[in-house]
Coordinates of C-alpha atoms in Angstrom, one line a residue:
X1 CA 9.1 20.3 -12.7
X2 CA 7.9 23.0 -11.0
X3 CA 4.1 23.8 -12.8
X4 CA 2.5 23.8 -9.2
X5 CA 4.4 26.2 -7.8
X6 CA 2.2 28.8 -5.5
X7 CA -0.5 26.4 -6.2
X8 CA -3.0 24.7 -3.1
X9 CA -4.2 21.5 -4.0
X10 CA -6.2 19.1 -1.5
X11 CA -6.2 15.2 -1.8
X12 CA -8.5 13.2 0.3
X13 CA -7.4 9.7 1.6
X14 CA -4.2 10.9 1.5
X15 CA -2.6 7.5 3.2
X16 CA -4.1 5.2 0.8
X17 CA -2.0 3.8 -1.9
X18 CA -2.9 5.8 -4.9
X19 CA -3.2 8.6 -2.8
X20 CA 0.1 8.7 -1.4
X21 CA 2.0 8.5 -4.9
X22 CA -0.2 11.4 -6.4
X23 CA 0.6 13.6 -3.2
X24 CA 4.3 12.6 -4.1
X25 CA 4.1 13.8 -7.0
X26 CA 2.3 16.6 -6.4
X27 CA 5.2 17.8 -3.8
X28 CA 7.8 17.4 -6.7
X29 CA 5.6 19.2 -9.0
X30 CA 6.2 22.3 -6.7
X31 CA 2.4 22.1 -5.3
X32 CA 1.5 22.7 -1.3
X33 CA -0.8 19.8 -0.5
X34 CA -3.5 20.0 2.0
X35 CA -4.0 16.8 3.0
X36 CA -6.7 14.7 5.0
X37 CA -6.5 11.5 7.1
X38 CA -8.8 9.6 9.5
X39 CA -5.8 10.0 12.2
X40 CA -2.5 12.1 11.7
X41 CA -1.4 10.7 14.7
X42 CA -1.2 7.5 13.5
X43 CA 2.6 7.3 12.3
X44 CA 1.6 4.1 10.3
X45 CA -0.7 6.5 8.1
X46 CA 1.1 9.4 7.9
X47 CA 5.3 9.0 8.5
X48 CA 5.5 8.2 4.8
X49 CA 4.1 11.0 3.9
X50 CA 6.2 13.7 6.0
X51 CA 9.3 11.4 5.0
X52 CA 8.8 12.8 1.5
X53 CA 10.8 14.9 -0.1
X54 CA 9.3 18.8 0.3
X55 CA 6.6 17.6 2.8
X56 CA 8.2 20.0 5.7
X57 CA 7.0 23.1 4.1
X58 CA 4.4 22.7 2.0
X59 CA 2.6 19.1 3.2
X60 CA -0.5 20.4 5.4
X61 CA -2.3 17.4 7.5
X62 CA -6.0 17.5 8.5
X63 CA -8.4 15.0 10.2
X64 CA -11.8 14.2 8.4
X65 CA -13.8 11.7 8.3
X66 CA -15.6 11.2 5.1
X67 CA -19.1 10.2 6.9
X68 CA -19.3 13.7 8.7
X69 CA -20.7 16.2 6.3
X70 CA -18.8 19.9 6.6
X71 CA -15.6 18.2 8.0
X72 CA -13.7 18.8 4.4
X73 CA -15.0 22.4 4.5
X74 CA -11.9 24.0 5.7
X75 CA -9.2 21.7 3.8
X76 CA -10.8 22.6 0.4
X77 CA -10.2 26.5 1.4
X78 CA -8.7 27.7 -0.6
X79 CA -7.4 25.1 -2.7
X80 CA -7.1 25.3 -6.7
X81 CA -7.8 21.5 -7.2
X82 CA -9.3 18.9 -5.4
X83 CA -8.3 15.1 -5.9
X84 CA -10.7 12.9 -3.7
X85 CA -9.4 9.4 -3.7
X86 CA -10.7 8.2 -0.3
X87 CA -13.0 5.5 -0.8
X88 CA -12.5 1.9 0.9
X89 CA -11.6 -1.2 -1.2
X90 CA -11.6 -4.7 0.1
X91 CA -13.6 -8.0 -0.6
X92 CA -14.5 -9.3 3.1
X93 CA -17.3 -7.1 4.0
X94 CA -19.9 -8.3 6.6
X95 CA -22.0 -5.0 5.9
X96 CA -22.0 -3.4 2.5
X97 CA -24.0 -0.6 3.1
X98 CA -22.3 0.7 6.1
X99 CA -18.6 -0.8 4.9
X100 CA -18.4 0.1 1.5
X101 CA -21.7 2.1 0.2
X102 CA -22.2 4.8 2.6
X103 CA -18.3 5.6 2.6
X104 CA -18.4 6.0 -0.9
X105 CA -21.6 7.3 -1.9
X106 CA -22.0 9.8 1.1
X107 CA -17.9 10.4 1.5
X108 CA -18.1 11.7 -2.5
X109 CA -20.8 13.9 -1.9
X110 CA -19.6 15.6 1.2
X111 CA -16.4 16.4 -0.1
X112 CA -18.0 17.7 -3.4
X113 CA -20.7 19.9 -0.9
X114 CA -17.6 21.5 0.8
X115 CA -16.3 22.5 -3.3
X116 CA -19.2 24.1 -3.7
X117 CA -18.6 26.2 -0.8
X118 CA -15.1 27.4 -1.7
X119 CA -14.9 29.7 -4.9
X120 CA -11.0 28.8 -5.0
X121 CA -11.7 25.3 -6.5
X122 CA -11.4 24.7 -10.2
X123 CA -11.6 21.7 -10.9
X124 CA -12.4 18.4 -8.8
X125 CA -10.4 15.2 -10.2
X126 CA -12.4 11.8 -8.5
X127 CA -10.6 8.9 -8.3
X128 CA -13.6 6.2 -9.3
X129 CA -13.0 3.0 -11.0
X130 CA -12.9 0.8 -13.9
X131 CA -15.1 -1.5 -11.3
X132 CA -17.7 1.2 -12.0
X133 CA -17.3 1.1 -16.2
X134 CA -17.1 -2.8 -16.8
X135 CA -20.4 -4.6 -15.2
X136 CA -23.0 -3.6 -17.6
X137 CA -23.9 -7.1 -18.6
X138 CA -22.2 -6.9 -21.8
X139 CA -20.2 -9.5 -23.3
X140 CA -16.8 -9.2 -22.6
X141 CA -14.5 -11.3 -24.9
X142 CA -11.0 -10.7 -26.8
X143 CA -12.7 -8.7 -29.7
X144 CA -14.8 -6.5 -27.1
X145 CA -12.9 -3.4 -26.8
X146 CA -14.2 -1.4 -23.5
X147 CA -14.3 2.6 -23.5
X148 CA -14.9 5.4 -21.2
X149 CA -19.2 5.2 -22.7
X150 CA -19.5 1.9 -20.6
X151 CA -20.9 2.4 -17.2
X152 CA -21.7 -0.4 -14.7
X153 CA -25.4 -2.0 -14.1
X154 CA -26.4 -1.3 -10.2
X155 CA -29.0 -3.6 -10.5
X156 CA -26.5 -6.0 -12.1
X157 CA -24.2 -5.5 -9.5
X158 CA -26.7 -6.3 -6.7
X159 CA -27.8 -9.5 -8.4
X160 CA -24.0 -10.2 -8.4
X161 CA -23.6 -8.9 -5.4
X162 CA -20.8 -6.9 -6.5
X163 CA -20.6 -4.7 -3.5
X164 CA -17.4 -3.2 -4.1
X165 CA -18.3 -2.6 -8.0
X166 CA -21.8 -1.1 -6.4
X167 CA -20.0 1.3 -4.3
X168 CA -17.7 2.7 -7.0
X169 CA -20.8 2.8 -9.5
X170 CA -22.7 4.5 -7.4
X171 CA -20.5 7.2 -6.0
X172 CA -19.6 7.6 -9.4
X173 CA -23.2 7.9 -10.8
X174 CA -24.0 10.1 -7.5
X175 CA -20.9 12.6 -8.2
X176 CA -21.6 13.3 -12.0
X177 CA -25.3 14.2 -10.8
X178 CA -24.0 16.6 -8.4
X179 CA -21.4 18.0 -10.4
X180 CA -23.5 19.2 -13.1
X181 CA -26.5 20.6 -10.5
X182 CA -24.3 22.5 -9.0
X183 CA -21.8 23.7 -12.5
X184 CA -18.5 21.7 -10.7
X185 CA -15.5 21.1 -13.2
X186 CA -14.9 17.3 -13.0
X187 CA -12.9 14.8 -14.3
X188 CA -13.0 10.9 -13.4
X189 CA -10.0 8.6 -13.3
X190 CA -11.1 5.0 -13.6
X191 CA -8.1 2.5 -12.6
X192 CA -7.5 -1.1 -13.0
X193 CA -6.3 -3.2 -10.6
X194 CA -3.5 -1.1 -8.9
X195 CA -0.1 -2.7 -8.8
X196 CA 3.7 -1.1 -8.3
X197 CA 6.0 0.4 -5.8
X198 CA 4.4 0.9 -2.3
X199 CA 5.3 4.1 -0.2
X200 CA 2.9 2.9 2.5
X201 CA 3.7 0.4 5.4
X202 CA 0.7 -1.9 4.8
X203 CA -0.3 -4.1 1.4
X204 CA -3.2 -2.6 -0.9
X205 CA -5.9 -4.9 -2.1
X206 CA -4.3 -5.6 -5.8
X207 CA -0.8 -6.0 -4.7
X208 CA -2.2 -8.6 -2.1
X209 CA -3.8 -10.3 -4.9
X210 CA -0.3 -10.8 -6.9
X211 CA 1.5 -12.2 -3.6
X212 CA -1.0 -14.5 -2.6
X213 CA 0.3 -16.3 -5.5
X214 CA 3.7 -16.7 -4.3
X215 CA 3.0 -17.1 -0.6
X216 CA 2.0 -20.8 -0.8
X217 CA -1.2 -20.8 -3.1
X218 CA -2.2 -24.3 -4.5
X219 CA -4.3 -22.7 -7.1
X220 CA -4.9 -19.4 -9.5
X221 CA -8.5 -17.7 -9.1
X222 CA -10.3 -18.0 -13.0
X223 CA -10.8 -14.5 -13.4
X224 CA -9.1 -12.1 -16.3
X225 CA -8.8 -8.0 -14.5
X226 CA -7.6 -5.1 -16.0
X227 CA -3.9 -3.8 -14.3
X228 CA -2.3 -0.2 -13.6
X229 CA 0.8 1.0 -12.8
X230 CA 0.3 3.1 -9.5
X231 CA 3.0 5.8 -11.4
X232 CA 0.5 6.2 -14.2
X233 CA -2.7 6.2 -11.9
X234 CA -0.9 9.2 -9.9
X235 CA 0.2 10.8 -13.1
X236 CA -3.4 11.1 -14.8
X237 CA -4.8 12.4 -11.5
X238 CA -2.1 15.6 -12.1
X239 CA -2.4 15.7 -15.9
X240 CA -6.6 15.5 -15.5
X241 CA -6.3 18.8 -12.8
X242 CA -3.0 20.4 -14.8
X243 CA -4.6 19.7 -18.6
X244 CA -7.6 22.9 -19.2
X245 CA -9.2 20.4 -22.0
X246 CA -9.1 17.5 -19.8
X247 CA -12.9 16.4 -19.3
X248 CA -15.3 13.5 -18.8
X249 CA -13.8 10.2 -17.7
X250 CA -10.4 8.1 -18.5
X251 CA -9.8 4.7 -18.0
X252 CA -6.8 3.3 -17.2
X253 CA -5.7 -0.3 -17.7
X254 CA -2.4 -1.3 -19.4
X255 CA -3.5 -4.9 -20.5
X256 CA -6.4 -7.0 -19.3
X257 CA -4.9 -10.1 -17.9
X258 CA -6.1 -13.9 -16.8
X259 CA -4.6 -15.4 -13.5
X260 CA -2.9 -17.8 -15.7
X261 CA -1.0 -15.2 -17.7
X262 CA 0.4 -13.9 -14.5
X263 CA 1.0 -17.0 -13.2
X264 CA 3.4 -17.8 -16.3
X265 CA 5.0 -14.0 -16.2
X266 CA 6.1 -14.7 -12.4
X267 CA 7.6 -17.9 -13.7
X268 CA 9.5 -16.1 -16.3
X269 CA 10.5 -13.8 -14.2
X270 CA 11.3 -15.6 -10.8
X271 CA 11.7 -19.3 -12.4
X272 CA 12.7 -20.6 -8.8
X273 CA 9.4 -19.7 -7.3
X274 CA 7.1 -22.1 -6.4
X275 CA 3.7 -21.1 -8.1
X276 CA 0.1 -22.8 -8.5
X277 CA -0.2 -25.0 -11.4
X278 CA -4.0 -25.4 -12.2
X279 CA -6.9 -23.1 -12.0
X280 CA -9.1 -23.3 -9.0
X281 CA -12.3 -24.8 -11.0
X282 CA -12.6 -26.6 -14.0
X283 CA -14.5 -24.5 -15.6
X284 CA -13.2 -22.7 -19.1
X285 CA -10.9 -19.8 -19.1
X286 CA -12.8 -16.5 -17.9
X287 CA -12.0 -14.9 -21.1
X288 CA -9.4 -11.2 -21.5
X289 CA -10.8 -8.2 -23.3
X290 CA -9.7 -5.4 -24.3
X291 CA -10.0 -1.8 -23.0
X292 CA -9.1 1.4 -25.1
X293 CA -5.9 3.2 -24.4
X294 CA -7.0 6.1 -27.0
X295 CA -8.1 8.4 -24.4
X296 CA -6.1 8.0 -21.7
X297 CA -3.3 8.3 -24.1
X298 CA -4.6 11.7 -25.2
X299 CA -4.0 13.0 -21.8
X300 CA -0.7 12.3 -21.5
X301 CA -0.3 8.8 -20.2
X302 CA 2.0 6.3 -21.7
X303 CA 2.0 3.2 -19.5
X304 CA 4.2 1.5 -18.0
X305 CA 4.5 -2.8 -19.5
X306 CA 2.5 -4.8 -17.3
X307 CA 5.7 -7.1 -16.5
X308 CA 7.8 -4.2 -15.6
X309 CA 5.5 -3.6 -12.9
X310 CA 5.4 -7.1 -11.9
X311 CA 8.9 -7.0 -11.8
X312 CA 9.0 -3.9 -9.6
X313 CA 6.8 -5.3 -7.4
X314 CA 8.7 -8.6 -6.9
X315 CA 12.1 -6.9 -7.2
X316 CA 12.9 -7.9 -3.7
X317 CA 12.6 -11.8 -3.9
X318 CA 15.8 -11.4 -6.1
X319 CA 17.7 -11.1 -1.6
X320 CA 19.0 -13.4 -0.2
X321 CA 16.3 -12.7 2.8
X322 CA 14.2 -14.8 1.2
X323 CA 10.2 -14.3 0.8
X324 CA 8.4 -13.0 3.6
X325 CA 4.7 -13.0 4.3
X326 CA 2.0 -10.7 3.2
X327 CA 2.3 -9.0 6.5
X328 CA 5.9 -7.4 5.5
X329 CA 6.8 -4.5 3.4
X330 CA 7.6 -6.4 0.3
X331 CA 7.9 -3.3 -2.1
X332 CA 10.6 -1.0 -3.0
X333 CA 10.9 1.9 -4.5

């Protein structure tokens, strides 16, 4: 396909994990992507990215950082579309405020200032989160269906302290009040847990939380999550920008899953590997729910079967290398 052709496009976080399949696809689409990093002279961020295929000409690299306000100012130039996906995501955070918060919260709105500063920009697509649709203190039980009207509780979430679920709400919350001040086109895609095919050297969060499982665990966390193909994430970031009717927010998760139910897919699947047998507490099942499809679908995206992108990701135990440990490249692609 060739749709982008002549087109600029921007995506923040370009290195991340979601980031670095959308700018893939992007480049195939026939876009030029301007792209920012914290260091692109860090080949452990950025040599997958030249590496891929139309990157020489039309893959444009730029330091920013998301803290420093102005410093996306001349990346969105002149760009059609903006995808900002940079926005940390991990669970072992000594400070959330300065970790997790301000990166998100502030990050979001500095990149949306510098829009407002370049008449170019049509739309803005934000990568935010299901984390920031799902914590509302609602019920959530197998005849609960969720749906793009849910938004997350920050009080709840600092009861809970949720901090990762805080930062997503609120960046969320803070960019939809900005947006409309100040008459920006946006469109919110709210992901899952993110599993599938790596193109970066390092682990992401959720595919971490799959290998744990096979890299000597004694037990499987009680918890039930929502799960993504990283194919489909990156798609509905291109359909949202490429899609004039495309507005408001679209969640994405292919089937809401407990620990157990993955456990007995990877046994299935890979009936040799040595997996946990028993929940880590005693406690009942956290129960699954269900989230709607309906509007995601009406974008465009079809989903790819949660096994298939189990099976992608563990392709590689299927050598006769053997498993290695979470510090390896496990995926391919």
């Amino acid at each position: 396909m060739s749709s982008g052709a002549g087109k600029v496009v921007c995506v923040t976080g370009a290195s991340g994990y979601i980031a670095s399949w959308l700018v893939r696809l992007l480049l195939g689409r026939g876009y030029t992507v301007k792209a920012s990093v914290r260091d692109p002279n860090d080949p452990k961020k950025v040599e997958h990215l030249v590496k891929l295929e139309g990157a020489k000409d039309r893959l444009h690299l730029f330091k920013a950082n998301l803290l420093d306000e102005g410093s996306f100012d001349s990346i969105v130039e002149g760009c059609e579309g903006v995808f900002h996906t940079a926005s940390p995501f991990y669970h072992d955070v000594q400070d959330p405020q300065v970790e997790l918060i301000d990166p998100a919260v502030k990050g979001t709105l500095n990149v949306l200032k510098s829009c407002t500063k370049s008449p170019s920009v049509k739309r803005v697509v934000l990568t935010s989160s299901v984390a920031a649709v799902a914590y509302n203190g609602k019920p959530r039980t197998p005849e609960v269906v969720v749906d793009e009207t849910w938004f997350s509780s920050p009080d709840l979430c600092r009861e809970s302290k949720m901090w990762y679920v805080l930062s997503k709400t609120l960046a969320e919350e803070a960019a939809w009040k900005f947006a409309k001040e100040n008459h920006i086109d946006m469109v919110t895609i709210n992901p899952a847990m993110v599993i599938g095919p790596l193109l970066q050297p390092t682990l992401n969060t959720s595919a971490e939380a799959i290998l744990k499982l096979i890299n000597g665990a004694q037990t499987f966390p009680n918890a039930s999550f929502g799960w993504i193909n990283v194919k489909d994430v990156a798609t509905a970031h291109v359909l949202a920008f490429e899609n004039p009717s495309a507005s408001g927010r679209y969640v994405l998760v292919e089937r809401v899953v407990h620990h157990s139910e993955i456990v007995r897919i990877l046994r299935e699947l890979y009936p040799t590997l040595m997996l946990p047998d028993k929940c880590a507490d005693d406690k009942p099942y956290v129960p699954i729910y269900q989230v709607s499809k309906e509007k995601a679908k009406s974008l465009g995206v079809e989903f790819i079967p949660f096994e298939v992108s189990l099976w992608v990701n563990l392709g590689w135990a299927r050598s006769d290398v053997g498993f290695r440990s979470l510090g390896d490249h496990p995926f391919w692609y």
